[in-house]
Coordinates of C-alpha atoms in Angstrom, one line a residue:
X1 CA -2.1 4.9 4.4
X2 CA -2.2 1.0 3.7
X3 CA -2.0 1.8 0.0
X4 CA 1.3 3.8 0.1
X5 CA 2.7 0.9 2.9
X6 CA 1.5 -1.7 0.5
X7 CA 3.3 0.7 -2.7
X8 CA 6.8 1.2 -0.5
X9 CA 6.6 -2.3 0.1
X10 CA 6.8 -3.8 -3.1
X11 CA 10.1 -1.6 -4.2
X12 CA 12.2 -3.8 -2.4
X13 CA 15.7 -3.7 -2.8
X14 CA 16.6 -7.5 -3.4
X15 CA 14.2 -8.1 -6.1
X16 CA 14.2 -5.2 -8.1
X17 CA 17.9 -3.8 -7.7
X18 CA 18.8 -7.2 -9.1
X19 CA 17.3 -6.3 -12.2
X20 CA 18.9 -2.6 -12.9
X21 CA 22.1 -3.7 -14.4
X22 CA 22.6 -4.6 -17.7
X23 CA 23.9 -7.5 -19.0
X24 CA 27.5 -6.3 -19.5
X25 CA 27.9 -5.2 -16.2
X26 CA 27.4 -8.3 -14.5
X27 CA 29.9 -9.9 -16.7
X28 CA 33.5 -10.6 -14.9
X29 CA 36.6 -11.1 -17.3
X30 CA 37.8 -14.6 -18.3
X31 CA 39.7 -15.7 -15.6
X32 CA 43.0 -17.7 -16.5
X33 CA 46.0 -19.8 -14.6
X34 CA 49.0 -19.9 -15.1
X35 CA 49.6 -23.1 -13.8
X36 CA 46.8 -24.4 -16.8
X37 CA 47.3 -24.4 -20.1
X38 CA 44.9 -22.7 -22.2
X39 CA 43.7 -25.9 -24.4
X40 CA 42.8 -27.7 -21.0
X41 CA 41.7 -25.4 -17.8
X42 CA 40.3 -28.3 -15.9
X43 CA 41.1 -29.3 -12.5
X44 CA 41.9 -32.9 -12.0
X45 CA 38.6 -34.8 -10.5
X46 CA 36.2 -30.9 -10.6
X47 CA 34.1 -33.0 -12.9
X48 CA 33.7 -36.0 -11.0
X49 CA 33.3 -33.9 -7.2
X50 CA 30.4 -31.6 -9.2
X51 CA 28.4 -34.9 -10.2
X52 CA 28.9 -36.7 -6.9
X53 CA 25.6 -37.5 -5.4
X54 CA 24.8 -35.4 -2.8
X55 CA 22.2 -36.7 -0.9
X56 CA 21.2 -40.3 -0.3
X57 CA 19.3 -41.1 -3.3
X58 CA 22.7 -41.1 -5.3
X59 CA 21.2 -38.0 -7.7
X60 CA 24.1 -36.1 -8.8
X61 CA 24.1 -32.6 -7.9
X62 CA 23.8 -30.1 -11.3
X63 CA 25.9 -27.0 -11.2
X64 CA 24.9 -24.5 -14.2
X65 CA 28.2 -22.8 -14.2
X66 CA 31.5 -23.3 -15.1
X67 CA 34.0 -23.8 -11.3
X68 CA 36.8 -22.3 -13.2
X69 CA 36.0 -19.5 -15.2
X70 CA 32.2 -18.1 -13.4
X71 CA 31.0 -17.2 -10.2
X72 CA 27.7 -17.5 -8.8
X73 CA 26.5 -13.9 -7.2
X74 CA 23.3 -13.6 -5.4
X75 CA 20.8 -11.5 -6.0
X76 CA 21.5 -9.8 -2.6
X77 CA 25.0 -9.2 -3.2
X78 CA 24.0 -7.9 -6.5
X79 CA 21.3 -5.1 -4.6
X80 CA 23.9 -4.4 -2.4
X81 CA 26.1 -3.4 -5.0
X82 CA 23.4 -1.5 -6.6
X83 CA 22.6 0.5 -3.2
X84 CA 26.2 1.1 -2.7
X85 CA 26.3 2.8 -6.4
X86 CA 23.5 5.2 -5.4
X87 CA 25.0 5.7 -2.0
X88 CA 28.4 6.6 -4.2
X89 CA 26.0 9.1 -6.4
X90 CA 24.4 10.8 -3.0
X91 CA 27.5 11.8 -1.5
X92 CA 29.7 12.7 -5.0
X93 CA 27.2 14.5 -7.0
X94 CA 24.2 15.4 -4.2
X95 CA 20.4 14.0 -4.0
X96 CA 19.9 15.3 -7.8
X97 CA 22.8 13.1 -8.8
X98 CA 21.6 10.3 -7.1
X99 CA 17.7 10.2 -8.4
X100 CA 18.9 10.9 -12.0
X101 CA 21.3 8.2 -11.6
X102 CA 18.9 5.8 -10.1
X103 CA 16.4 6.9 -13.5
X104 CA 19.2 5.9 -15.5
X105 CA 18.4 2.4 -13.5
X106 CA 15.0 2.6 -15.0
X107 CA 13.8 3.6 -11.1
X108 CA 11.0 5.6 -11.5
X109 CA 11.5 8.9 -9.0
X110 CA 11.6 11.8 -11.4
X111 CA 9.1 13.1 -13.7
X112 CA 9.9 13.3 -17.4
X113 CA 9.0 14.0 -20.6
X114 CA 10.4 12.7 -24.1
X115 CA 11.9 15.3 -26.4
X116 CA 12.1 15.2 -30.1
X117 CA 15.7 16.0 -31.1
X118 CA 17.6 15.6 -34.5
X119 CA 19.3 12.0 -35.4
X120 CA 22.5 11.4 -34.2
X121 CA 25.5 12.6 -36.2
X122 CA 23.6 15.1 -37.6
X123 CA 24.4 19.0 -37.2
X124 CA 21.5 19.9 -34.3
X125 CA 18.7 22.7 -35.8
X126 CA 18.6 25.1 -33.1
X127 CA 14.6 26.1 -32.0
X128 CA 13.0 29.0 -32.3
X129 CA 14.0 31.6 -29.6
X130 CA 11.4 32.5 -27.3
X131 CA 9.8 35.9 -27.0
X132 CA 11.5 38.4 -24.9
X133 CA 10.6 39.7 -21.8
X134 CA 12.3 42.9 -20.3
X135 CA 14.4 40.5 -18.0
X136 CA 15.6 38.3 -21.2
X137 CA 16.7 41.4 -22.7
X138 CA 19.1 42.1 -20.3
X139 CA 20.5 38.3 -20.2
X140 CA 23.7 38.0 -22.0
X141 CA 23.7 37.5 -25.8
X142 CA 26.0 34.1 -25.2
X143 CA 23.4 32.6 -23.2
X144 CA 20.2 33.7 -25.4
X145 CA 22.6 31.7 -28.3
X146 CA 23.1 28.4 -26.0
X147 CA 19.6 26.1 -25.8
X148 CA 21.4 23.6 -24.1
X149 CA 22.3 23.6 -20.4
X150 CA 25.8 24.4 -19.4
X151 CA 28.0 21.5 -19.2
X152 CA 25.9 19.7 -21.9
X153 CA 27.6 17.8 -24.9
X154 CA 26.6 17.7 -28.3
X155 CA 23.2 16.8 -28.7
X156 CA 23.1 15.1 -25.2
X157 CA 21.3 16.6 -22.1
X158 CA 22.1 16.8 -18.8
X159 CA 20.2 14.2 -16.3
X160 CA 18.8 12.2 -19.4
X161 CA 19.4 8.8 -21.1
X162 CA 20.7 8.5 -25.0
X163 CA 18.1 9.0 -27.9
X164 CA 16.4 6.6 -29.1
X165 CA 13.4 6.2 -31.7
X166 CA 10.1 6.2 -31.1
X167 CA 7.0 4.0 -32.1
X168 CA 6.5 6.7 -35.1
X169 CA 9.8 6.4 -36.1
X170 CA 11.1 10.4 -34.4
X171 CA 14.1 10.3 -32.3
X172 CA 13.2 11.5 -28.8
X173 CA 15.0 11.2 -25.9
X174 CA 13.9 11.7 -22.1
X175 CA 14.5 14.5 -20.3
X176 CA 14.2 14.6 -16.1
X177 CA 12.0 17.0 -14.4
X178 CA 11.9 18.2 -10.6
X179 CA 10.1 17.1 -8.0
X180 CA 7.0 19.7 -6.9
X181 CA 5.6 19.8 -3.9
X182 CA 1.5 19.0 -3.9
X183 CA -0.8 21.7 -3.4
X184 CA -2.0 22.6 0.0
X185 CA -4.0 20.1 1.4
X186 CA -6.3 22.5 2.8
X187 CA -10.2 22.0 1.4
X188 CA -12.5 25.0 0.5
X189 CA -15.8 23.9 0.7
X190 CA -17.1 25.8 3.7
X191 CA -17.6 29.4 4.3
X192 CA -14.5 30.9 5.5
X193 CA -11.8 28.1 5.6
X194 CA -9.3 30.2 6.5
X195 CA -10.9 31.7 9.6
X196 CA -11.7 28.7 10.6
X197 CA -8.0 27.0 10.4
X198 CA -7.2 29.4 12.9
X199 CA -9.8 28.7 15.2
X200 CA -8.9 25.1 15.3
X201 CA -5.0 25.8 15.6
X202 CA -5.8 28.5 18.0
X203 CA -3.1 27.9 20.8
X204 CA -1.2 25.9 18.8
X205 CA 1.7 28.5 18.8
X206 CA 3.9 26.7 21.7
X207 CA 4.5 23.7 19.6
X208 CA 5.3 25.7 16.6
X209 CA 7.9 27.6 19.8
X210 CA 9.3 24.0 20.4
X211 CA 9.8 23.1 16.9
X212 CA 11.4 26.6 16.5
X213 CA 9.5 26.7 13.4
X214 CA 6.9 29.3 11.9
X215 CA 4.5 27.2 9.3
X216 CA 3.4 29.3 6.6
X217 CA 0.7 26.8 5.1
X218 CA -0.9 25.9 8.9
X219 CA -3.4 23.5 7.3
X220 CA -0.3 21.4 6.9
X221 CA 0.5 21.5 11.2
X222 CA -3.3 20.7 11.5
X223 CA -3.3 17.7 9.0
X224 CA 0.0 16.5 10.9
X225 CA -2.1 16.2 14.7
X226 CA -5.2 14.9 13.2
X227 CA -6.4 11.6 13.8
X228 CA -8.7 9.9 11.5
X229 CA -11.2 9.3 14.2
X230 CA -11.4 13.3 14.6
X231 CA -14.4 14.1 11.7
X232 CA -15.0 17.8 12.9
X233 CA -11.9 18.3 10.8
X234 CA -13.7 19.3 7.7
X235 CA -10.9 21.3 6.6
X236 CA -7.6 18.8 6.2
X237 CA -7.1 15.0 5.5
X238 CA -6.1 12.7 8.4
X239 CA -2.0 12.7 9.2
X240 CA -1.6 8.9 7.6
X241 CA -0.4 10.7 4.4
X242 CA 2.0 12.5 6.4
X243 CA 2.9 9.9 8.4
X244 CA 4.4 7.9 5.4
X245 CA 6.5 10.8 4.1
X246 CA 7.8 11.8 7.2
X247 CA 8.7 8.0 8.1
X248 CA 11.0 7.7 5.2
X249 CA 13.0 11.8 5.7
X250 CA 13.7 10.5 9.0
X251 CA 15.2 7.6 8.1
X252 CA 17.1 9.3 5.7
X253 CA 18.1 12.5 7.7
X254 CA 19.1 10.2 11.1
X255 CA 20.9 7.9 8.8
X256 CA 23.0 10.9 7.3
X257 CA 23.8 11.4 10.3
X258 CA 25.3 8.9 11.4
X259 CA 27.3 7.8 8.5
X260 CA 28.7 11.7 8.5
X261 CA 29.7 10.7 12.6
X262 CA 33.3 11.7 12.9
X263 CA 33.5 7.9 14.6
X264 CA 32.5 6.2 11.6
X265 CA 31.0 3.9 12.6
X266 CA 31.0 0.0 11.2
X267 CA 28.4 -1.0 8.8
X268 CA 27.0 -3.6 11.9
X269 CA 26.7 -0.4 14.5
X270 CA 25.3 1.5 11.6
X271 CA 22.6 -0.5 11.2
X272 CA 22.1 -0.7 15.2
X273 CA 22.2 2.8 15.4
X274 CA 19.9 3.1 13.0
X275 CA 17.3 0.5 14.2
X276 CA 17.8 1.9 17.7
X277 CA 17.4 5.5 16.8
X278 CA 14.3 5.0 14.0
X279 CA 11.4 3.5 15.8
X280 CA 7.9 4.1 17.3
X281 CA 9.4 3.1 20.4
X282 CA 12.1 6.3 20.6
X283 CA 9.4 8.8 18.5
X284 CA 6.9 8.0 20.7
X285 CA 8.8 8.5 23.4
X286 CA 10.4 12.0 22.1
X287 CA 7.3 12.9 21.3
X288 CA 5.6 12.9 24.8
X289 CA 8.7 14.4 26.0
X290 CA 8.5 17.0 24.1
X291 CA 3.6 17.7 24.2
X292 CA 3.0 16.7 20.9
X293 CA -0.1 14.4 22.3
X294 CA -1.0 18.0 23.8
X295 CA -2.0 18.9 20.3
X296 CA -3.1 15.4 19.4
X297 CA -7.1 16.0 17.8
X298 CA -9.1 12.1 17.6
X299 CA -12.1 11.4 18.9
X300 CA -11.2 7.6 20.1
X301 CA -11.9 6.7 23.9
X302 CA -9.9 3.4 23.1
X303 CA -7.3 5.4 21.8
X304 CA -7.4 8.0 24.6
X305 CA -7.0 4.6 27.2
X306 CA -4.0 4.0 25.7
X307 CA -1.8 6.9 25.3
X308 CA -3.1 8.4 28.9
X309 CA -1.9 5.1 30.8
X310 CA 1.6 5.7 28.1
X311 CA 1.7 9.4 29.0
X312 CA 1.5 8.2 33.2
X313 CA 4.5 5.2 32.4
X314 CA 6.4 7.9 30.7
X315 CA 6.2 10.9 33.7
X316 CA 6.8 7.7 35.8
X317 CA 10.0 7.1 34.7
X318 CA 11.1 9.9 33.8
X319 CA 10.7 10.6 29.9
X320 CA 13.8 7.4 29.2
X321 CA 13.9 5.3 26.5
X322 CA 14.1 2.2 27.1
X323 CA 12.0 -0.6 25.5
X324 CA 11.8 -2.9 28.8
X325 CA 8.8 -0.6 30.1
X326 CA 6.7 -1.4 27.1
X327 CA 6.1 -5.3 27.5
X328 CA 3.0 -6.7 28.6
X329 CA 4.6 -9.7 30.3
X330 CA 2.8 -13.0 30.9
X331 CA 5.2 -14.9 32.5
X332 CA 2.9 -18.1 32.8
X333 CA 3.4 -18.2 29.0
X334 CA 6.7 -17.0 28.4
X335 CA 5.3 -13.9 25.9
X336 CA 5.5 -10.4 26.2
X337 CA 3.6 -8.1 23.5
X338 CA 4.9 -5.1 22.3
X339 CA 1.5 -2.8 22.7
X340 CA 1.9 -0.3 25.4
X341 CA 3.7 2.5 22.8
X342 CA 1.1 3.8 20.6
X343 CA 1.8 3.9 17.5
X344 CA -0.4 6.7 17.0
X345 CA 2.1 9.0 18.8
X346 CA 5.0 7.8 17.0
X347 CA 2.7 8.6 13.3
X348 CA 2.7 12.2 15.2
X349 CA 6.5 12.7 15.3
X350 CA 7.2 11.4 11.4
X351 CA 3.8 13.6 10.5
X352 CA 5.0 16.1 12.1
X353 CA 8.2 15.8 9.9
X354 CA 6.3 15.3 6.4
X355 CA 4.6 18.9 7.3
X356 CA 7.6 21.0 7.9
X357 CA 9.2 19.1 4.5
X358 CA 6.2 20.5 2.4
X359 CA 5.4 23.3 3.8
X360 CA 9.2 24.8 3.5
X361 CA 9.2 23.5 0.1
X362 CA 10.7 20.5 0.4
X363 CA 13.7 21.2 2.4
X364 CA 15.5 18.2 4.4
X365 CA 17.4 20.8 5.9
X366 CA 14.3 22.6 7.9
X367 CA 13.1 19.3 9.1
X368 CA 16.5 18.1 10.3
X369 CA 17.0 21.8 12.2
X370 CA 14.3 20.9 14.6
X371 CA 14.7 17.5 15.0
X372 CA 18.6 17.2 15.4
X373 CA 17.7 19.7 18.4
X374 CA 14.7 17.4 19.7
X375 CA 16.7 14.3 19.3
X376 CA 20.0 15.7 20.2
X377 CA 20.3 13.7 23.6
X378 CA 19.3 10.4 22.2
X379 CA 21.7 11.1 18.8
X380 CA 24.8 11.9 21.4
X381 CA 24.4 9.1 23.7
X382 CA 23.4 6.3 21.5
X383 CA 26.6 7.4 18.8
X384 CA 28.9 7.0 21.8
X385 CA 27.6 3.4 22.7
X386 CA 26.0 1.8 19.9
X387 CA 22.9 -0.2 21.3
X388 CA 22.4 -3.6 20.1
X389 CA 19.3 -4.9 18.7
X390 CA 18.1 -7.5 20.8
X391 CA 17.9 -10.0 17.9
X392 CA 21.4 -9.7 17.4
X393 CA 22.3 -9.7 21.3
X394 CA 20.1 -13.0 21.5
X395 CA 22.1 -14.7 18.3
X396 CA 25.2 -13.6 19.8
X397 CA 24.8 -14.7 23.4
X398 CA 23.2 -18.0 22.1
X399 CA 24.4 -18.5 18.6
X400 CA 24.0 -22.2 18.5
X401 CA 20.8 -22.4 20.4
X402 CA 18.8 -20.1 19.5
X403 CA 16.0 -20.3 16.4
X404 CA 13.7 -18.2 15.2
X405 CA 10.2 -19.9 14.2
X406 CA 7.7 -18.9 11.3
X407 CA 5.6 -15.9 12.4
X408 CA 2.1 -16.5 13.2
X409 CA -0.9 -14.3 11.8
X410 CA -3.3 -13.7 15.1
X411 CA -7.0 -14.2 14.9
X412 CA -7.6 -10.5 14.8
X413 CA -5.5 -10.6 11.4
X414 CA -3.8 -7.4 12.8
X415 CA -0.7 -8.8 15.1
X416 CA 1.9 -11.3 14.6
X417 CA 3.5 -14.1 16.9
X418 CA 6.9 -15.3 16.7
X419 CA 8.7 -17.5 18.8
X420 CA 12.4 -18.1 19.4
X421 CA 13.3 -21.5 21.2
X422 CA 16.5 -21.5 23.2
X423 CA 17.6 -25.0 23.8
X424 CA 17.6 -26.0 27.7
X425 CA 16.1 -22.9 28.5
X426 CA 12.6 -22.7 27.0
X427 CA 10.4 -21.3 24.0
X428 CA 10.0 -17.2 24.2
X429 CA 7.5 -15.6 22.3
X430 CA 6.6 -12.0 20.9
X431 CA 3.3 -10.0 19.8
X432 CA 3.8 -7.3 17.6
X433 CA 2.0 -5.3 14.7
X434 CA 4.8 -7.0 12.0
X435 CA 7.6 -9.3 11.8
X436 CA 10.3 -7.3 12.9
X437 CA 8.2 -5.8 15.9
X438 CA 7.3 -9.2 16.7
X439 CA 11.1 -11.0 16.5
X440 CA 12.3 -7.6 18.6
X441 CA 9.6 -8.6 20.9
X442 CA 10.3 -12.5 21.3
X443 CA 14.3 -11.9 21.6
X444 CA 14.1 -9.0 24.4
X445 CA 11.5 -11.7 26.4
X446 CA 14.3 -14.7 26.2
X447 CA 17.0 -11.6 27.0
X448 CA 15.2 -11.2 30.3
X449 CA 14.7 -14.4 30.8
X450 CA 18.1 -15.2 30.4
X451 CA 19.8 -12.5 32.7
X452 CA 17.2 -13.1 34.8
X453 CA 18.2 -16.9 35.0
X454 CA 21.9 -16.9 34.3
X455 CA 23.6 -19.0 36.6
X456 CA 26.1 -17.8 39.4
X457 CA 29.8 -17.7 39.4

């Protein structure tokens, strides 16, 4: 869904992780010299070299900090830290540790509620019991006595912040909630929805065999494979929804992965494993391999043009992955455009994921069980030799010749153009549906260039 793209998008990392910490934390000690003494921690000529004109109008150049005693962070390095504090959380103290740590930031990912509790320092009034129930009566008398969660402290509660006053003047304080999973998305407006769910997923029981996985809500599996250009669907939604939840578990289960690899790996091949292993390019590709397009319900010819001549380049050569089948290369021009994977079958594969994740209530664990096993060739091969990303293998081969232009919005308004100049070799340029497809795009057309090109020994 555009919305939930456009949502996602606007949480970035660099400019609202920046934000989280409070003052104090950002704040370093004094530092001190020993070579100094404390009346006078100058260097001899700082002054003079910080208001030295710096460019040939002969304006000085104004630093807002002190040399000596204050650094200058970025906001990145500041994010990072951020991200490397929840990372921390995840792996101490578990998923639940990590989202109430990241409420604590003030990053809204938990439901809550405020609770009224007594003023600090005052002796807490315990609330009414509730009413028993046969099964409370058997309960131990020493936990009917304790309202507050085991482990708590004095009027403090687990997995919520300090209490503070309210707008009326009552001390609340907030208390974090679970995550639910939303109701089935199944609709009930027609005469026997049920019966005919099974109609349309009649068949349907060899993928469920490949996944190794039973769905008990099947109007989930049919939302997954449903295209919105299918509208005899009058049952589910379209997979888009889907789609979007299942992008980011993989991401997160593939990326758990690796960084549990008994190689551990280096934060740069961390990050090519991860590009190389988490795009429409591989899911695509997986799925194919593995007849989710089988199951694939849309009523698009264009559509249907496009993943049948896919489908023929994949039988072709063999079900590999490799991104060099899937440019449309006009060598007259020097561009390549990354539009023979459709993106459509790589939405199947994350929608796919986003069903089995809801329907077994939320459970990384029964989407990772099917999809280590689909992926377990690609996850093997590529953690033994780490694939670069061709932007990366472009900067690297060419750092000091290489540049990356401005991207260009297309007349359609749906692609982007980017071109990378190499000096004394030519300008290269890519098509793709963003940026990073795009830049991908442009670097892997100099990269064959290049080889293609390189001069003899």
């Amino acid at each position: 869904m555009p919305s939930l793209h456009r949502a996602a998008s606007r949480v970035s990392a660099t400019e609202n992780y920046c934000h989280v910490l409070l003052a104090p934390c950002t704040t370093g000690p004094a530092v001190t010299y020993p070579y100094y003494s404390a009346t006078n921690l100058s260097v001899p000529g700082i002054e003079e070299q910080a208001r030295r004109p710096d460019n040939a109008s002969g304006e000085g150049c104004f630093i807002p900090y002190n040399l000596i005693t204050q650094h200058s962070i970025p906001d990145k390095s500041i994010a990072d830290c951020v991200e490397a504090l929840i990372g921390a959380y995840l792996l101490s103290c578990g998923a639940r540790g990590a989202l109430l740590f990241m409420s604590w930031l003030g990053l809204r990912v938990l439901p809550h509620h405020l609770m009224p509790v007594d003023p600090p320092g005052e002796e807490p009034v315990k609330p009414p019991k509730p009413a028993r129930s046969p099964r409370s009566d058997a309960s131990s008398s020493d936990e009917e006595e304790d309202p507050q969660p085991r482990g708590a402290g004095k009027n403090r509660i687990i997995g919520s912040l300090q209490p503070y006053r309210d707008e009326n003047g009552q001390w609340v304080q907030v208390v974090f909630g679970e995550l639910k999973a939303p109701p089935s998305p199944l609709l009930r407006y027609i005469e026997d929805p049920e019966g005919e769910l099974e109609r349309m997923l009649s068949g349907y029981d060899a993928l469920e065999a490949t996944l190794q996985y039973r769905f008990r809500d099947r109007s989930l599996l049919l939302q997954a494979l449903t295209h919105a250009s299918h509208h005899q669907n009058r049952l589910t939604d379209c997979y888009q929804r889907l789609e979007f939840l299942g992008d980011a578990i993989l991401d997160y289960l593939i990326t758990r992965h690796l960084y549990a690899d008994s190689r551990r790996h280096s934060p740069g091949a961390l990050t090519d494993l991860r590009s190389a292993l988490v795009n429409n390019t591989i899911f695509a590709t997986l799925a194919v391999r593995h007849s989710f397009h089988k199951y694939f319900r849309h009523m698009s010819p264009g559509l249907n043009e496009v993943l049948t001549k896919y489908v023929k380049i994949q039988e072709e050569n063999g079900h590999s992955i490799s991104e060099e089948h899937y440019l449309i290369q006009e060598d007259e021009m020097e561009q390549a455009e990354d539009v023979e994977v459709p993106k459509a079958l790589g939405d199947l594969f994350e929608s796919v994921a986003g069903a089995i994740f809801l329907d077994s209530g939320m459970s990384l664990g029964a989407v990772w069980a099917p999809y280590e096993r689909l992926m377990g060739a690609e996850l093997a091969a590529f953690s033994a030799a780490a694939p670069k990303s061709p932007v990366r293998e472009l900067l690297e081969a060419e750092p000091d010749t290489a540049k990356f232009g401005k991207p260009e919005r297309l007349a359609d308004g749906r692609r982007v153009r980017v071109s990378v100049e190499v000096f004394g070799r030519g300008t290269f340029k890519g098509i793709g549906r963003n940026y990073r497809i795009a830049k991908g795009t442009a670097a892997r057309c100099a990269l064959r260039h290049l080889k293609k090109h390189r001069p003899h020994d």
